[in-house]
Tab-separated table of C-alpha atoms and ligand atoms in Angstrom:
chain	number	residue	atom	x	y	z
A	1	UNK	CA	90.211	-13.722	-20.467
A	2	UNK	CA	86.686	-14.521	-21.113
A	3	UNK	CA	84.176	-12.581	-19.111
A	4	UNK	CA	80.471	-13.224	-18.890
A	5	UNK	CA	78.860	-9.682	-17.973
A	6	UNK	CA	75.067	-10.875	-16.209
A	7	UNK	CA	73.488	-7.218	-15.927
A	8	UNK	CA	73.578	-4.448	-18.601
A	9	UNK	CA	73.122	-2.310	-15.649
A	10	UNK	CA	74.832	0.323	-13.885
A	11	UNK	CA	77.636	-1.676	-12.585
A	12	UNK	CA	77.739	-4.218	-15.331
A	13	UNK	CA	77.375	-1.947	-18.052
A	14	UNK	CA	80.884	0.046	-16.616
A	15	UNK	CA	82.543	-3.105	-15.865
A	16	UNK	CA	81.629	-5.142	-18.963
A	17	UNK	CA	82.846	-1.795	-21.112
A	18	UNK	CA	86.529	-1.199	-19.335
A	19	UNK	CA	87.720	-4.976	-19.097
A	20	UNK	CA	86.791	-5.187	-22.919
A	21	UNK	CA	88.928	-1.825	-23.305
A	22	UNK	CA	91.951	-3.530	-21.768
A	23	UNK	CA	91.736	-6.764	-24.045
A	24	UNK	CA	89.431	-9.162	-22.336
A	25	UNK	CA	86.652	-11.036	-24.369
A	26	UNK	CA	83.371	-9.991	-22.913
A	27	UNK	CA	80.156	-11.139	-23.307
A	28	UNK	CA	77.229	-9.165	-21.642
A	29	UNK	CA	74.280	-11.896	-20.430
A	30	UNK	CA	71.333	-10.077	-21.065
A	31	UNK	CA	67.250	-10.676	-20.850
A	32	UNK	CA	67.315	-9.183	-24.232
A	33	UNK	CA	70.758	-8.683	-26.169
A	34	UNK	CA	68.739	-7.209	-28.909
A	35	UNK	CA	67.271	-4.612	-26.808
A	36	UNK	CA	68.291	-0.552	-27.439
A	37	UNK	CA	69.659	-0.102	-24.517
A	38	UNK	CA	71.929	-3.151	-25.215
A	39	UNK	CA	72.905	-2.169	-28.727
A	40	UNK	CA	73.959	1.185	-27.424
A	41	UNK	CA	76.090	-0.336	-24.904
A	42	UNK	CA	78.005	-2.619	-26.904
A	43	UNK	CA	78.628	0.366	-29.269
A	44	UNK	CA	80.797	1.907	-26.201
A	45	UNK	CA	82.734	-1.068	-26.384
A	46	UNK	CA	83.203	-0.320	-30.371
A	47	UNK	CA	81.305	-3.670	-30.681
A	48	UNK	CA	84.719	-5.141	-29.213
A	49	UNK	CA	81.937	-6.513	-26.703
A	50	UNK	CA	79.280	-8.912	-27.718
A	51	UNK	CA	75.848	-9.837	-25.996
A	52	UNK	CA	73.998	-13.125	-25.466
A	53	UNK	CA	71.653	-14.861	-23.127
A	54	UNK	CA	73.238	-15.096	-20.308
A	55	UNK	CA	73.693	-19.358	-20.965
A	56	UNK	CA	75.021	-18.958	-23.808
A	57	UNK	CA	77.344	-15.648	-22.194
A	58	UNK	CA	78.048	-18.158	-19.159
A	59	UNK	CA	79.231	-21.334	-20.968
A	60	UNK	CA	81.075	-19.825	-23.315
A	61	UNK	CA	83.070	-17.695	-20.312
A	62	UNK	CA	85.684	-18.551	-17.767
A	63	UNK	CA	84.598	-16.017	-15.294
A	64	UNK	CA	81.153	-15.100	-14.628
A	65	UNK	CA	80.170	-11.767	-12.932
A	66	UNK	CA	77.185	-11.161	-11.316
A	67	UNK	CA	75.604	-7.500	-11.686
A	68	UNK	CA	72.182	-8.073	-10.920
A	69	UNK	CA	70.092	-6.749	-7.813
A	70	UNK	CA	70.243	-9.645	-5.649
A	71	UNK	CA	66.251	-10.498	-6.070
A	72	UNK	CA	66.978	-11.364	-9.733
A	73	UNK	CA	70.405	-12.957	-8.831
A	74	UNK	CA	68.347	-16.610	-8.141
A	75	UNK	CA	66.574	-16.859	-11.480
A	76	UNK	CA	69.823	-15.140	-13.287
A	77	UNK	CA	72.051	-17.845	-11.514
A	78	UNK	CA	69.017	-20.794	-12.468
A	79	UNK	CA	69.708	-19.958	-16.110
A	80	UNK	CA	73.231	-19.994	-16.412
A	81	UNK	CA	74.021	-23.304	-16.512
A	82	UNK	CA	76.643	-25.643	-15.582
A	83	UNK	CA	78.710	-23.084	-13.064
A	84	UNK	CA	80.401	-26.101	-11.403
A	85	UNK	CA	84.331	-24.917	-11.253
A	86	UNK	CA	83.157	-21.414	-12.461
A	87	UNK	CA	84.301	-18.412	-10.978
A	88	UNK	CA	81.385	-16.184	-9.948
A	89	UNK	CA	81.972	-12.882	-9.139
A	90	UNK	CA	79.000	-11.858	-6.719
A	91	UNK	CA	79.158	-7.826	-6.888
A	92	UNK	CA	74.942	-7.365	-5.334
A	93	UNK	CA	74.256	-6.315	-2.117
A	94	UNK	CA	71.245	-6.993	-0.021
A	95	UNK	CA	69.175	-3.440	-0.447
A	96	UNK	CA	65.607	-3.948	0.919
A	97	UNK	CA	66.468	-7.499	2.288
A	98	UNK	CA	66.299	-8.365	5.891
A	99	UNK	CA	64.260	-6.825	8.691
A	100	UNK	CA	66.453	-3.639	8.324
A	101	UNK	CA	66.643	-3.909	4.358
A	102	UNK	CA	70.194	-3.755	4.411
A	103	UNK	CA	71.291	-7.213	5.392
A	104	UNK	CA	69.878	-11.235	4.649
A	105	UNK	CA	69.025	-11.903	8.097
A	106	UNK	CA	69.767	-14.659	10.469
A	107	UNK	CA	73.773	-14.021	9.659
A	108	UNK	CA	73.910	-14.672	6.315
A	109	UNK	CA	75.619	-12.543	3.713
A	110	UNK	CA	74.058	-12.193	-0.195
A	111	UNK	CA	77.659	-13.259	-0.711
A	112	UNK	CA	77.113	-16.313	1.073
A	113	UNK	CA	73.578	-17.020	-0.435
A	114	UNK	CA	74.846	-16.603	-4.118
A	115	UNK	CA	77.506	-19.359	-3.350
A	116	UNK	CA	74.207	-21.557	-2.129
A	117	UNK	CA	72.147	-20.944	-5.200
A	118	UNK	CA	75.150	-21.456	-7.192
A	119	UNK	CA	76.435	-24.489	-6.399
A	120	UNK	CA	80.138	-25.827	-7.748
A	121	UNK	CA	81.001	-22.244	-8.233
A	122	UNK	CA	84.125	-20.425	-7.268
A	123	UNK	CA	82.644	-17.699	-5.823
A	124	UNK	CA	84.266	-14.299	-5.206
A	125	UNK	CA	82.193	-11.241	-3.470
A	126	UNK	CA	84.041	-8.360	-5.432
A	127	UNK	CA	82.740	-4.909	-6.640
A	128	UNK	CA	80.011	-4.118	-4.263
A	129	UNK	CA	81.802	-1.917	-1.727
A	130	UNK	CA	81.777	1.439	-4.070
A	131	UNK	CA	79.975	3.313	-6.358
A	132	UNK	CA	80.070	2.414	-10.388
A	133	UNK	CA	81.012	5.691	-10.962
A	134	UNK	CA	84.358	4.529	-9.347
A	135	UNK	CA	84.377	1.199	-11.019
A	136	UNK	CA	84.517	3.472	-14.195
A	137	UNK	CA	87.550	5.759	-12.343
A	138	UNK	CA	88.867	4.351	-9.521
A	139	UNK	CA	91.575	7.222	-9.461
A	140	UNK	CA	91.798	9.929	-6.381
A	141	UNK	CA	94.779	12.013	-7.228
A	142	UNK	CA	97.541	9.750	-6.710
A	143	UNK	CA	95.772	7.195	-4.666
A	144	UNK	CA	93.560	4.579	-5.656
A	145	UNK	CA	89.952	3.402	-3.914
A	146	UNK	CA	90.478	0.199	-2.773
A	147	UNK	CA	88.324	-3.006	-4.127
A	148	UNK	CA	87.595	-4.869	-0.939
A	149	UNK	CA	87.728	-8.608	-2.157
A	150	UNK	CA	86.750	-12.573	-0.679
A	151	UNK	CA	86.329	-15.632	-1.317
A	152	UNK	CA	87.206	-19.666	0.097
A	153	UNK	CA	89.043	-20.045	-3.577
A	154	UNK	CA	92.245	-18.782	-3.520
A	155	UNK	CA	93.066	-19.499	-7.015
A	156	UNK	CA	89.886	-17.044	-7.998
A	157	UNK	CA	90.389	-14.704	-5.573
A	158	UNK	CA	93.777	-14.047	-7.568
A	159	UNK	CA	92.089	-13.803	-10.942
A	160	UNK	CA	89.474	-11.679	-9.296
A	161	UNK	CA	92.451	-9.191	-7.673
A	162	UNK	CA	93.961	-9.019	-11.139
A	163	UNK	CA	90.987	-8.184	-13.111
A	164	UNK	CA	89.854	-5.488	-10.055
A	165	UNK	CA	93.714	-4.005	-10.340
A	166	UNK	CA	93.626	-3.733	-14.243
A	167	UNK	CA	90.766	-0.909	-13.387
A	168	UNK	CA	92.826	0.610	-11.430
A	169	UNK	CA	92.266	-0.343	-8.154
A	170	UNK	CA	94.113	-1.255	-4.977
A	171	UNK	CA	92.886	-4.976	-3.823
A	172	UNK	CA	92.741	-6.129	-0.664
A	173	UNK	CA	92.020	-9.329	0.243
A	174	UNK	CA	89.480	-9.640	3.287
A	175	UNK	CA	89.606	-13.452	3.911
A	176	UNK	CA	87.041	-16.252	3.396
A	177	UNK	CA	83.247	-15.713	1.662
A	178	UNK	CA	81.941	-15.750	5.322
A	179	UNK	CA	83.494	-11.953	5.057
A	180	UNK	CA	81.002	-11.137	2.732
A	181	UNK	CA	78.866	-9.590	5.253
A	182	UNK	CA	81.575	-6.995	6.364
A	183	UNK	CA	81.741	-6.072	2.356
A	184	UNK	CA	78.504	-5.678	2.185
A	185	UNK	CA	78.115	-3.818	5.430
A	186	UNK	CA	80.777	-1.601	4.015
A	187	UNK	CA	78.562	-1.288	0.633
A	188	UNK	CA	76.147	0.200	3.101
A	189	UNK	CA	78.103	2.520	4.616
A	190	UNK	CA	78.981	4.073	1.239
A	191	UNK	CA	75.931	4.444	0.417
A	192	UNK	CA	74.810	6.255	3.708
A	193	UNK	CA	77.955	8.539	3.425
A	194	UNK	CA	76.740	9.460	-0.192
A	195	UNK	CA	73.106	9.805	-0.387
A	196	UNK	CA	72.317	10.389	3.281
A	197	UNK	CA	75.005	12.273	5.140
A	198	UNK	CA	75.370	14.111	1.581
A	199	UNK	CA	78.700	13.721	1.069
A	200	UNK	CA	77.864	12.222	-3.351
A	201	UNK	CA	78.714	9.685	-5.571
A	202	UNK	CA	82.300	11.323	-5.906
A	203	UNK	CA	83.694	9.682	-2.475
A	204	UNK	CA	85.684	5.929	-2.285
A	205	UNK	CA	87.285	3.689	0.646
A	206	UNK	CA	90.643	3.332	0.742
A	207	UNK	CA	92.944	1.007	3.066
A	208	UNK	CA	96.139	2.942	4.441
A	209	UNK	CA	99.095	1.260	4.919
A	210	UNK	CA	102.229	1.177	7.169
B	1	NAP	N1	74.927	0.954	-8.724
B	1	NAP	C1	76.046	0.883	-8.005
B	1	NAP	O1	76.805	1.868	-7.882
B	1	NAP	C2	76.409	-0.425	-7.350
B	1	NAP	C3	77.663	-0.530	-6.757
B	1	NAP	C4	78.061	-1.737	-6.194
B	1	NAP	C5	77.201	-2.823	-6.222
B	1	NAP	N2	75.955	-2.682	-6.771
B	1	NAP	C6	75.103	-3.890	-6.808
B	1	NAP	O2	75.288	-4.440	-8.121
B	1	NAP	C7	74.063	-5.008	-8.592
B	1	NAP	C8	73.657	-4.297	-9.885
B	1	NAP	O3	73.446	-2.927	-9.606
B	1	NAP	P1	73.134	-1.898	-10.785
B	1	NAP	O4	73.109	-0.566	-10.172
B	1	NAP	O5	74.003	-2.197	-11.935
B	1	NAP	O6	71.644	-2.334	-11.137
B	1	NAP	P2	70.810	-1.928	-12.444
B	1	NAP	O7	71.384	-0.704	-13.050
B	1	NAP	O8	69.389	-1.967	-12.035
B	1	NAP	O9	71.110	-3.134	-13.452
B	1	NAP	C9	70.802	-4.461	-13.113
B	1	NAP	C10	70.767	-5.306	-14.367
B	1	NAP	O10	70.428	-6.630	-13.989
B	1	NAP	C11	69.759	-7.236	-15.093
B	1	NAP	N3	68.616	-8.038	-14.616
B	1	NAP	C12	68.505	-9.372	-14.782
B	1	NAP	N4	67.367	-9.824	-14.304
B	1	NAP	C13	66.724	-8.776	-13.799
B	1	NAP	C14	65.464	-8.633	-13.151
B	1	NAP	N5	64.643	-9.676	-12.919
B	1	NAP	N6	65.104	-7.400	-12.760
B	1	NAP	C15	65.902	-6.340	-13.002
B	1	NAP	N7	67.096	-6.431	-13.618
B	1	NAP	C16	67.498	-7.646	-13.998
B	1	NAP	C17	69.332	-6.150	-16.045
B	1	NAP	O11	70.084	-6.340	-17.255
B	1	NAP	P3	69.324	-6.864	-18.573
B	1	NAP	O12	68.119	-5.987	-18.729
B	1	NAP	O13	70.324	-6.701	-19.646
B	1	NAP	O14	68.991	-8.303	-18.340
B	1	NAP	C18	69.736	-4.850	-15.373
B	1	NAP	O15	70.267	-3.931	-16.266
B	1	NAP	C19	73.046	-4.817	-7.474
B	1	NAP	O16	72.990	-6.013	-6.734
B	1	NAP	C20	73.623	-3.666	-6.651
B	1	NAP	O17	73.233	-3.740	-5.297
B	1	NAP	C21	75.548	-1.520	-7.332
């Protein structure tokens, strides 16, 4: 499949490199694809990966996915083009938004906001609700974090699940894009359990079943 990568970050940087290790076509949409920092990354891919502005990344992708922090998400989203039918895979959450920096305000999810700026788009909230250290290695002994997933498409969410299980995690689907809020609340509550009740990066959410 052909992934567009916006973000050389963190969580793009991780996500672009493993889907290009299991055969997809990715193109990282970058600010500057000829930057170091870019150059190095596409060198973990063994230059299987390639990098572009993120138009010509978008348009020439079937899947879009959104790494950016959400206050560049707008102008990232504003240069991508023609996203009308696109799947957009929104992974930001709202840190330092809202009156408690941790949510949009007035109800509405980043999630939800994304899917406003980006209108046409098929969007799926996906890979916000752990760390990128466990995008890289979802794996806890024999169980698997969980990739809390939604989206109104169902169509995408399915492409989304498979590309999230091809990681190596277990997907769960939570239901429409008005979920979005609960998957970024969860985001949150990652974060708290790993930076302030001091429990580290080395921690992941996952759904039991029976
Ligand atoms: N870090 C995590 O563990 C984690 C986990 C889940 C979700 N998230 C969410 O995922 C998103 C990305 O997080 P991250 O940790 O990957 O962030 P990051 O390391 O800061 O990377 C963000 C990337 O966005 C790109 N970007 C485009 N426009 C930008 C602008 N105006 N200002 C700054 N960067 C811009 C940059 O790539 P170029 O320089 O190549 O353009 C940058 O490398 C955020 O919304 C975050 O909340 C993070």
């Amino acid at each position: 499949m052909k992934i567009a990568v916006i973000g050389t970050g963190n969580v793009g940087g991780i996500l672009g490199a493993r889907w290009s290790e299991v055969g997809h076509e990715v193109t990282f949409g970058t600010r500057d694809p000829a930057s170091p920092k870019v150059k190095s990354l596409l060198k973990l891919t063994e230059n299987k990966a390639r990098a572009a502005s993120v138009l010509d990344a978008v348009s020439s992708s079937e899947v879009m996915v959104l790494a950016t922090p959400l206050k560049a998400a707008r102008d990232a989203i504003a240069v991508a083009g023609d996203l009308i039918g696109k799947i957009l895979v929104d992974c930001t959450n709202p840190i330092g938004e809202g009156p408690d920096g941790k949510t949009m305000g007035a109800g509405k999810s980043a999630g939800e906001q994304v899917a406003e700026w980006a209108r046409g788009a098929r969007v799926v909230k996906a890979f916000n609700t752990t760390g990128s250290n466990n995008m890289a290695d979802p794996a806890y002994g024999d169980h698997k974090a969980t990739m809390f997933i939604c989206g109104d498409d169902t169509a995408a969410k399915a492409v989304v699940s498979k590309l999230a299980a091809e990681l190596g995690f277990e997907v769960c689907d939570g239901g429409r894009l008005s979920t979005a809020r609960l998957l970024e609340s969860l985001a949150m509550l990652w974060i708290h359990l790993a930076y302030s009740q001091g429990l580290g990066r080395e921690i992941a959410i996952a759904l039991l079943k029976r």
